PDB file of C-alpha atoms in Angstrom:
ATOM      1  CA  UNK A  12       0.000   0.000   0.000  1.00  0.00           C
ATOM      2  CA  UNK A  13       1.466   3.332  -1.036  1.00  0.00           C
ATOM      3  CA  UNK A  14       1.677   5.485   2.069  1.00  0.00           C
ATOM      4  CA  UNK A  15       2.058   9.265   2.169  1.00  0.00           C
ATOM      5  CA  UNK A  16       3.735  10.910   5.162  1.00  0.00           C
ATOM      6  CA  UNK A  17       2.724  14.521   5.755  1.00  0.00           C
ATOM      7  CA  UNK A  18       5.650  16.158   7.543  1.00  0.00           C
ATOM      8  CA  UNK A  19       4.196  19.456   8.685  1.00  0.00           C
ATOM      9  CA  UNK A  20       3.247  21.403  11.789  1.00  0.00           C
ATOM     10  CA  UNK A  21       0.273  22.879   9.977  1.00  0.00           C
ATOM     11  CA  UNK A  22      -1.003  26.100  11.533  1.00  0.00           C
ATOM     12  CA  UNK A  23      -0.843  25.717  15.333  1.00  0.00           C
ATOM     13  CA  UNK A  24      -3.998  26.919  17.019  1.00  0.00           C
ATOM     14  CA  UNK A  25      -6.226  26.841  13.916  1.00  0.00           C
ATOM     15  CA  UNK A  26      -8.295  23.731  13.307  1.00  0.00           C
ATOM     16  CA  UNK A  27      -9.823  25.320  10.194  1.00  0.00           C
ATOM     17  CA  UNK A  28      -6.428  25.954   8.596  1.00  0.00           C
ATOM     18  CA  UNK A  29      -5.115  22.529   9.520  1.00  0.00           C
ATOM     19  CA  UNK A  30      -8.110  20.885   7.873  1.00  0.00           C
ATOM     20  CA  UNK A  31      -7.250  22.853   4.725  1.00  0.00           C
ATOM     21  CA  UNK A  32      -3.631  21.633   4.878  1.00  0.00           C
ATOM     22  CA  UNK A  33      -4.850  18.068   5.345  1.00  0.00           C
ATOM     23  CA  UNK A  34      -7.301  18.398   2.444  1.00  0.00           C
ATOM     24  CA  UNK A  35      -4.547  19.651   0.137  1.00  0.00           C
ATOM     25  CA  UNK A  36      -2.177  16.864   1.224  1.00  0.00           C
ATOM     26  CA  UNK A  37      -4.870  14.222   0.712  1.00  0.00           C
ATOM     27  CA  UNK A  38      -5.379  15.461  -2.837  1.00  0.00           C
ATOM     28  CA  UNK A  39      -1.662  15.297  -3.571  1.00  0.00           C
ATOM     29  CA  UNK A  40      -1.339  11.880  -1.940  1.00  0.00           C
ATOM     30  CA  UNK A  41      -4.238  10.465  -3.945  1.00  0.00           C
ATOM     31  CA  UNK A  42      -2.821  11.902  -7.184  1.00  0.00           C
ATOM     32  CA  UNK A  43       0.442  10.074  -6.424  1.00  0.00           C
ATOM     33  CA  UNK A  44      -1.385   6.771  -5.971  1.00  0.00           C
ATOM     34  CA  UNK A  45      -1.355   6.621  -2.179  1.00  0.00           C
ATOM     35  CA  UNK A  46      -4.003   4.669  -0.325  1.00  0.00           C
ATOM     36  CA  UNK A  47      -3.124   6.171   3.052  1.00  0.00           C
ATOM     37  CA  UNK A  48      -2.073   9.602   4.318  1.00  0.00           C
ATOM     38  CA  UNK A  49      -0.536   9.915   7.791  1.00  0.00           C
ATOM     39  CA  UNK A  50      -0.277  13.284   9.603  1.00  0.00           C
ATOM     40  CA  UNK A  51       1.734  14.075  12.766  1.00  0.00           C
ATOM     41  CA  UNK A  52       0.859  14.075  16.450  1.00  0.00           C
ATOM     42  CA  UNK A  53      -1.795  16.665  17.413  1.00  0.00           C
ATOM     43  CA  UNK A  54      -1.876  17.851  13.809  1.00  0.00           C
ATOM     44  CA  UNK A  55      -5.480  18.977  14.040  1.00  0.00           C
ATOM     45  CA  UNK A  56      -4.779  21.686  16.627  1.00  0.00           C
ATOM     46  CA  UNK A  57      -1.037  22.104  17.020  1.00  0.00           C
ATOM     47  CA  UNK A  58       1.164  20.761  19.807  1.00  0.00           C
ATOM     48  CA  UNK A  59       2.604  23.623  21.885  1.00  0.00           C
ATOM     49  CA  UNK A  60      -0.601  25.625  22.264  1.00  0.00           C
ATOM     50  CA  UNK A  61      -0.991  25.478  26.052  1.00  0.00           C
ATOM     51  CA  UNK A  62      -4.510  25.584  27.428  1.00  0.00           C
ATOM     52  CA  UNK A  63      -5.932  25.834  23.910  1.00  0.00           C
ATOM     53  CA  UNK A  64      -5.458  22.073  23.800  1.00  0.00           C
ATOM     54  CA  UNK A  65      -8.393  21.623  26.148  1.00  0.00           C
ATOM     55  CA  UNK A  66     -10.408  24.337  24.410  1.00  0.00           C
ATOM     56  CA  UNK A  67      -9.945  22.780  20.968  1.00  0.00           C
ATOM     57  CA  UNK A  68     -10.291  19.136  22.034  1.00  0.00           C
ATOM     58  CA  UNK A  69     -13.114  17.237  20.307  1.00  0.00           C
ATOM     59  CA  UNK A  70     -14.815  13.862  20.641  1.00  0.00           C
ATOM     60  CA  UNK A  71     -13.586  11.083  18.359  1.00  0.00           C
ATOM     61  CA  UNK A  72     -16.820  11.493  16.380  1.00  0.00           C
ATOM     62  CA  UNK A  73     -16.818  15.301  16.477  1.00  0.00           C
ATOM     63  CA  UNK A  74     -17.089  17.905  13.734  1.00  0.00           C
ATOM     64  CA  UNK A  75     -13.451  17.606  12.674  1.00  0.00           C
ATOM     65  CA  UNK A  76     -13.721  13.842  12.396  1.00  0.00           C
ATOM     66  CA  UNK A  77     -16.715  14.366  10.114  1.00  0.00           C
ATOM     67  CA  UNK A  78     -14.748  16.878   8.022  1.00  0.00           C
ATOM     68  CA  UNK A  79     -11.819  14.490   7.670  1.00  0.00           C
ATOM     69  CA  UNK A  80     -14.161  11.635   6.769  1.00  0.00           C
ATOM     70  CA  UNK A  81     -15.602  13.845   4.017  1.00  0.00           C
ATOM     71  CA  UNK A  82     -12.213  14.779   2.563  1.00  0.00           C
ATOM     72  CA  UNK A  83     -10.966  11.186   2.797  1.00  0.00           C
ATOM     73  CA  UNK A  84     -13.986   9.976   0.809  1.00  0.00           C
ATOM     74  CA  UNK A  85     -13.725  12.846  -1.675  1.00  0.00           C
ATOM     75  CA  UNK A  86     -10.067  12.079  -2.430  1.00  0.00           C
ATOM     76  CA  UNK A  87     -10.373   8.311  -2.041  1.00  0.00           C
ATOM     77  CA  UNK A  88      -7.530   8.021   0.474  1.00  0.00           C
ATOM     78  CA  UNK A  89      -7.494   6.816   4.077  1.00  0.00           C
ATOM     79  CA  UNK A  90      -6.271   9.370   6.643  1.00  0.00           C
ATOM     80  CA  UNK A  91      -4.586   8.947  10.034  1.00  0.00           C
ATOM     81  CA  UNK A  92      -4.125  12.082  12.117  1.00  0.00           C
ATOM     82  CA  UNK A  93      -3.301  13.207  15.637  1.00  0.00           C
ATOM     83  CA  UNK A  94      -5.689  15.327  17.707  1.00  0.00           C
ATOM     84  CA  UNK A  95      -6.705  16.079  21.313  1.00  0.00           C
ATOM     85  CA  UNK A  96      -9.691  13.867  22.105  1.00  0.00           C
ATOM     86  CA  UNK A  97     -12.275  15.004  24.621  1.00  0.00           C
ATOM     87  CA  UNK A  98     -14.262  12.353  26.450  1.00  0.00           C
ATOM     88  CA  UNK A  99     -16.411  14.013  29.088  1.00  0.00           C
ATOM     89  CA  UNK A 100     -14.041  16.096  31.207  1.00  0.00           C
ATOM     90  CA  UNK A 101     -10.990  14.040  30.164  1.00  0.00           C
ATOM     91  CA  UNK A 102      -8.593  14.970  27.350  1.00  0.00           C
ATOM     92  CA  UNK A 103      -6.400  12.379  25.635  1.00  0.00           C
ATOM     93  CA  UNK A 104      -3.561  12.737  23.146  1.00  0.00           C
ATOM     94  CA  UNK A 105      -5.141  10.634  20.402  1.00  0.00           C
ATOM     95  CA  UNK A 106      -4.764   9.442  16.830  1.00  0.00           C
ATOM     96  CA  UNK A 107      -7.590   8.346  14.568  1.00  0.00           C
ATOM     97  CA  UNK A 108      -7.669   6.328  11.344  1.00  0.00           C
ATOM     98  CA  UNK A 109     -10.428   7.007   8.822  1.00  0.00           C
ATOM     99  CA  UNK A 110     -10.916   4.849   5.727  1.00  0.00           C
ATOM    100  CA  UNK A 111     -11.038   5.989   2.115  1.00  0.00           C
ATOM    101  CA  UNK A 112     -14.827   5.735   2.209  1.00  0.00           C
ATOM    102  CA  UNK A 113     -15.050   7.918   5.322  1.00  0.00           C
ATOM    103  CA  UNK A 114     -15.545   5.226   7.986  1.00  0.00           C
ATOM    104  CA  UNK A 115     -13.882   5.642  11.369  1.00  0.00           C
ATOM    105  CA  UNK A 116     -11.689   2.536  11.664  1.00  0.00           C
ATOM    106  CA  UNK A 117      -9.619   3.013  14.824  1.00  0.00           C
ATOM    107  CA  UNK A 118      -8.949   5.501  17.597  1.00  0.00           C
ATOM    108  CA  UNK A 119      -5.891   5.267  19.850  1.00  0.00           C
ATOM    109  CA  UNK A 120      -5.045   7.198  23.031  1.00  0.00           C
ATOM    110  CA  UNK A 121      -1.355   7.739  23.791  1.00  0.00           C
ATOM    111  CA  UNK A 122      -0.322   5.487  26.671  1.00  0.00           C
ATOM    112  CA  UNK A 123       3.077   7.036  27.512  1.00  0.00           C
ATOM    113  CA  UNK A 124       3.015  10.809  28.003  1.00  0.00           C
ATOM    114  CA  UNK A 125       6.295  12.660  27.488  1.00  0.00           C
ATOM    115  CA  UNK A 126       7.423  15.323  29.926  1.00  0.00           C
ATOM    116  CA  UNK A 127       5.575  17.824  32.077  1.00  0.00           C
ATOM    117  CA  UNK A 128       3.853  19.481  29.115  1.00  0.00           C
ATOM    118  CA  UNK A 129       1.929  16.361  28.088  1.00  0.00           C
ATOM    119  CA  UNK A 130       1.392  15.160  31.644  1.00  0.00           C
ATOM    120  CA  UNK A 131      -0.165  18.517  32.533  1.00  0.00           C
ATOM    121  CA  UNK A 132      -2.605  18.506  29.598  1.00  0.00           C
ATOM    122  CA  UNK A 133      -3.539  14.861  28.996  1.00  0.00           C
ATOM    123  CA  UNK A 134      -4.595  11.660  30.700  1.00  0.00           C
ATOM    124  CA  UNK A 135      -2.786   8.534  29.429  1.00  0.00           C
ATOM    125  CA  UNK A 136      -4.707   5.899  27.505  1.00  0.00           C
ATOM    126  CA  UNK A 137      -4.954   2.321  28.738  1.00  0.00           C
ATOM    127  CA  UNK A 138      -5.315   0.248  25.559  1.00  0.00           C
ATOM    128  CA  UNK A 139      -1.853  -0.688  24.249  1.00  0.00           C
ATOM    129  CA  UNK A 140      -2.783  -2.276  20.921  1.00  0.00           C
ATOM    130  CA  UNK A 141      -5.331  -0.707  18.579  1.00  0.00           C
ATOM    131  CA  UNK A 142      -5.602  -2.113  15.053  1.00  0.00           C
ATOM    132  CA  UNK A 143      -7.689  -2.004  11.879  1.00  0.00           C
ATOM    133  CA  UNK A 144      -7.643  -3.738   8.516  1.00  0.00           C
ATOM    134  CA  UNK A 145      -6.726  -1.493   5.591  1.00  0.00           C
ATOM    135  CA  UNK A 146      -5.604  -2.305   2.061  1.00  0.00           C
ATOM    136  CA  UNK A 147      -4.822  -5.925   2.876  1.00  0.00           C
ATOM    137  CA  UNK A 148      -2.666  -4.962   5.864  1.00  0.00           C
ATOM    138  CA  UNK A 149      -3.249  -4.994   9.600  1.00  0.00           C
ATOM    139  CA  UNK A 150      -2.568  -1.402  10.614  1.00  0.00           C
ATOM    140  CA  UNK A 151      -1.720  -0.414  14.193  1.00  0.00           C
ATOM    141  CA  UNK A 152      -1.410   2.937  15.968  1.00  0.00           C
ATOM    142  CA  UNK A 153       1.050   4.367  18.471  1.00  0.00           C
ATOM    143  CA  UNK A 154       1.983   7.997  19.166  1.00  0.00           C
ATOM    144  CA  UNK A 155       5.528   9.395  19.407  1.00  0.00           C
ATOM    145  CA  UNK A 156       7.023   8.463  22.825  1.00  0.00           C
ATOM    146  CA  UNK A 157       5.077   5.182  22.794  1.00  0.00           C
ATOM    147  CA  UNK A 158       7.334   3.754  20.079  1.00  0.00           C
ATOM    148  CA  UNK A 159      10.423   4.311  22.224  1.00  0.00           C
ATOM    149  CA  UNK A 160       9.253   1.554  24.563  1.00  0.00           C
ATOM    150  CA  UNK A 161      10.208  -1.761  22.912  1.00  0.00           C
ATOM    151  CA  UNK A 162       7.389  -3.552  24.731  1.00  0.00           C
ATOM    152  CA  UNK A 163       4.813  -1.465  22.860  1.00  0.00           C
ATOM    153  CA  UNK A 164       6.076  -2.347  19.412  1.00  0.00           C
ATOM    154  CA  UNK A 165       6.611  -6.001  20.319  1.00  0.00           C
ATOM    155  CA  UNK A 166       3.001  -6.169  21.509  1.00  0.00           C
ATOM    156  CA  UNK A 167       1.936  -4.984  18.062  1.00  0.00           C
ATOM    157  CA  UNK A 168       4.186  -7.527  16.362  1.00  0.00           C
ATOM    158  CA  UNK A 169       2.732 -10.360  18.426  1.00  0.00           C
ATOM    159  CA  UNK A 170      -0.791  -9.116  17.668  1.00  0.00           C
ATOM    160  CA  UNK A 171      -0.096  -9.260  13.925  1.00  0.00           C
ATOM    161  CA  UNK A 172       0.399  -5.602  13.032  1.00  0.00           C
ATOM    162  CA  UNK A 173       1.899  -5.220   9.546  1.00  0.00           C
ATOM    163  CA  UNK A 174       2.102  -1.436   9.313  1.00  0.00           C
ATOM    164  CA  UNK A 175       2.531   0.604  12.496  1.00  0.00           C
ATOM    165  CA  UNK A 176       1.510   4.266  12.190  1.00  0.00           C
ATOM    166  CA  UNK A 177       3.291   6.617  14.581  1.00  0.00           C
ATOM    167  CA  UNK A 178       2.176  10.261  14.414  1.00  0.00           C
ATOM    168  CA  UNK A 179       4.903  12.073  16.324  1.00  0.00           C
ATOM    169  CA  UNK A 180       6.205  15.371  17.673  1.00  0.00           C
ATOM    170  CA  UNK A 181       9.888  14.453  17.950  1.00  0.00           C
ATOM    171  CA  UNK A 182      12.027  17.348  19.117  1.00  0.00           C
ATOM    172  CA  UNK A 183      15.673  18.342  19.332  1.00  0.00           C
ATOM    173  CA  UNK A 184      17.978  16.832  20.660  1.00  0.00           C
ATOM    174  CA  UNK A 185      16.319  13.426  20.229  1.00  0.00           C
ATOM    175  CA  UNK A 186      16.641  13.089  16.452  1.00  0.00           C
ATOM    176  CA  UNK A 187      18.485   9.776  16.911  1.00  0.00           C
ATOM    177  CA  UNK A 188      15.054   8.240  17.508  1.00  0.00           C
ATOM    178  CA  UNK A 189      13.993   9.048  13.954  1.00  0.00           C
ATOM    179  CA  UNK A 190      17.386   8.290  12.454  1.00  0.00           C
ATOM    180  CA  UNK A 191      18.311   5.080  14.285  1.00  0.00           C
ATOM    181  CA  UNK A 192      15.636   3.710  16.587  1.00  0.00           C
ATOM    182  CA  UNK A 193      12.747   3.585  14.124  1.00  0.00           C
ATOM    183  CA  UNK A 194      14.517   1.374  11.535  1.00  0.00           C
ATOM    184  CA  UNK A 195      15.626  -0.923  14.368  1.00  0.00           C
ATOM    185  CA  UNK A 196      12.071  -1.167  15.718  1.00  0.00           C
ATOM    186  CA  UNK A 197      10.876  -2.163  12.251  1.00  0.00           C
ATOM    187  CA  UNK A 198      13.607  -4.806  11.885  1.00  0.00           C
ATOM    188  CA  UNK A 199      13.424  -6.387  15.328  1.00  0.00           C
ATOM    189  CA  UNK A 200       9.629  -6.685  15.087  1.00  0.00           C
ATOM    190  CA  UNK A 201       9.338  -7.502  11.381  1.00  0.00           C
ATOM    191  CA  UNK A 202       6.828  -4.844  10.408  1.00  0.00           C
ATOM    192  CA  UNK A 203       6.663  -1.480   8.664  1.00  0.00           C
ATOM    193  CA  UNK A 204       6.798   1.678  10.761  1.00  0.00           C
ATOM    194  CA  UNK A 205       5.459   4.984   9.414  1.00  0.00           C
ATOM    195  CA  UNK A 206       6.946   7.653  11.688  1.00  0.00           C
ATOM    196  CA  UNK A 207       5.518  11.084  10.825  1.00  0.00           C
ATOM    197  CA  UNK A 208       6.905  14.170  12.529  1.00  0.00           C
ATOM    198  CA  UNK A 209       6.256  17.861  12.983  1.00  0.00           C
ATOM    199  CA  UNK A 210       8.821  20.469  11.860  1.00  0.00           C
ATOM    200  CA  UNK A 211      10.220  23.805  12.954  1.00  0.00           C
ATOM    201  CA  UNK A 212       9.863  25.845  16.136  1.00  0.00           C
ATOM    202  CA  UNK A 213       6.661  25.770  18.157  1.00  0.00           C
ATOM    203  CA  UNK A 214       6.635  27.308  21.611  1.00  0.00           C
ATOM    204  CA  UNK A 215       9.654  26.015  23.503  1.00  0.00           C
ATOM    205  CA  UNK A 216      10.133  23.064  21.139  1.00  0.00           C
ATOM    206  CA  UNK A 217      12.113  22.554  17.935  1.00  0.00           C
ATOM    207  CA  UNK A 218      10.738  19.637  15.938  1.00  0.00           C
ATOM    208  CA  UNK A 219      13.329  17.803  13.850  1.00  0.00           C
ATOM    209  CA  UNK A 220      11.338  16.337  10.928  1.00  0.00           C
ATOM    210  CA  UNK A 221      13.130  13.253   9.537  1.00  0.00           C
ATOM    211  CA  UNK A 222       9.857  11.370   9.006  1.00  0.00           C
ATOM    212  CA  UNK A 223      10.356   7.886   7.582  1.00  0.00           C
ATOM    213  CA  UNK A 224       8.676   4.717   6.438  1.00  0.00           C
ATOM    214  CA  UNK A 225      11.004   1.978   7.707  1.00  0.00           C
ATOM    215  CA  UNK A 226      10.745  -1.583   6.434  1.00  0.00           C
ATOM    216  CA  UNK A 227      11.247  -4.978   8.094  1.00  0.00           C
ATOM    217  CA  UNK A 228      14.805  -5.068   6.701  1.00  0.00           C
ATOM    218  CA  UNK A 229      15.680  -2.013   8.809  1.00  0.00           C
ATOM    219  CA  UNK A 230      15.910   0.269   5.774  1.00  0.00           C
ATOM    220  CA  UNK A 231      13.981   3.531   5.435  1.00  0.00           C
ATOM    221  CA  UNK A 232      11.946   3.292   2.229  1.00  0.00           C
ATOM    222  CA  UNK A 233      11.478   7.064   2.357  1.00  0.00           C
ATOM    223  CA  UNK A 234      13.062   9.739   4.511  1.00  0.00           C
ATOM    224  CA  UNK A 235      12.061  13.387   4.799  1.00  0.00           C
ATOM    225  CA  UNK A 236      14.432  16.229   5.575  1.00  0.00           C
ATOM    226  CA  UNK A 237      13.940  19.029   8.101  1.00  0.00           C
ATOM    227  CA  UNK A 238      11.256  21.055   6.299  1.00  0.00           C
ATOM    228  CA  UNK A 239       7.605  20.650   5.335  1.00  0.00           C
ATOM    229  CA  UNK A 240       7.328  17.756   2.924  1.00  0.00           C
ATOM    230  CA  UNK A 241       5.055  15.016   1.622  1.00  0.00           C
ATOM    231  CA  UNK A 242       6.981  11.788   1.103  1.00  0.00           C
ATOM    232  CA  UNK A 243       5.684   8.503  -0.258  1.00  0.00           C
ATOM    233  CA  UNK A 244       6.756   4.881  -0.001  1.00  0.00           C
ATOM    234  CA  UNK A 245       5.188   1.437  -0.281  1.00  0.00           C
ATOM    235  CA  UNK A 246       4.352  -1.019   2.476  1.00  0.00           C
ATOM    236  CA  UNK A 247       4.515  -4.275   0.494  1.00  0.00           C
ATOM    237  CA  UNK A 248       2.800  -7.322   2.056  1.00  0.00           C
ATOM    238  CA  UNK A 249       4.702  -9.726  -0.219  1.00  0.00           C
ATOM    239  CA  UNK A 250       8.078  -8.325   0.855  1.00  0.00           C
ATOM    240  CA  UNK A 251       6.898  -8.360   4.467  1.00  0.00           C
ATOM    241  CA  UNK A 252       5.930 -12.051   4.294  1.00  0.00           C
ATOM    242  CA  UNK A 253       9.302 -12.941   2.759  1.00  0.00           C
ATOM    243  CA  UNK A 254      11.160 -10.985   5.413  1.00  0.00           C
ATOM    244  CA  UNK A 255       9.229 -12.646   8.222  1.00  0.00           C
ATOM    245  CA  UNK A 256       9.993 -16.062   6.756  1.00  0.00           C
ATOM    246  CA  UNK A 257      13.704 -15.269   6.617  1.00  0.00           C
ATOM    247  CA  UNK A 258      14.002 -13.545   9.993  1.00  0.00           C
ATOM    248  CA  UNK A 259      13.685 -15.801  13.079  1.00  0.00           C
ATOM    249  CA  UNK A 260      13.327 -13.160  15.827  1.00  0.00           C
ATOM    250  CA  UNK A 261       9.697 -13.775  16.674  1.00  0.00           C
ATOM    251  CA  UNK A 262       9.957 -17.547  16.216  1.00  0.00           C
ATOM    252  CA  UNK A 263      13.046 -17.809  18.436  1.00  0.00           C
ATOM    253  CA  UNK A 264      11.628 -15.874  21.375  1.00  0.00           C
ATOM    254  CA  UNK A 265      11.697 -17.553  24.812  1.00  0.00           C
ATOM    255  CA  UNK A 266       9.009 -15.600  26.657  1.00  0.00           C
ATOM    256  CA  UNK A 267       9.289 -17.802  29.760  1.00  0.00           C
ATOM    257  CA  UNK A 268      12.642 -16.082  30.401  1.00  0.00           C
ATOM    258  CA  UNK A 269      11.332 -12.510  30.064  1.00  0.00           C
ATOM    259  CA  UNK A 270      10.006 -11.849  33.537  1.00  0.00           C
TER     260      UNK A 270
END
């Protein structure tokens, strides 16, 4: 499945403008033959926007979800995006996957919150593995810091995830995560990882870009630079099956020792 990675910080603080950016990217992704567009962490609202996070938070089935479902169906491309999810009085750092016909397929709440900023504004989720079927692949969701815990990605591998989507807000000086850790996560778990970052300065943070689609051979099929960019690469189920057959990591596990 051709996958488009939207490396952008959008327009922090403006849901309306970010929906326009997403609409434009979906059109370009579809024109390039992509079946899936992935946007960064908290793309809908912006990341470093302080208390506006709570003000702009929406339910998983809110107005913005409806707008994204409409643009996904209009362009014929599935869309995964990060947003602040409101559930009653609780706000989660969430990511949602919407199909190319506008159906809501999966909603994930970040389980590992990074730093005081996130811990002050969000409640952590409790469901570690969220999946959906898309384009012949089992697609899973994590968000940013989650992928840095090997247990999280291994749980997805054991649950059968083929393509792991990771909307992220990776900041300086942690660019080694994008450069080195993500390809290793893909290799050691025998799956594809789509790691999609924000860029530029936002509040106190400097986002490093370097979005990538890493394959089960540990090679980045596509790698963005440090600016706004739409990059595309294929998650190939045939290549994935061959790699899993050749690589014995999951078969050779001895879980009785891992306590």
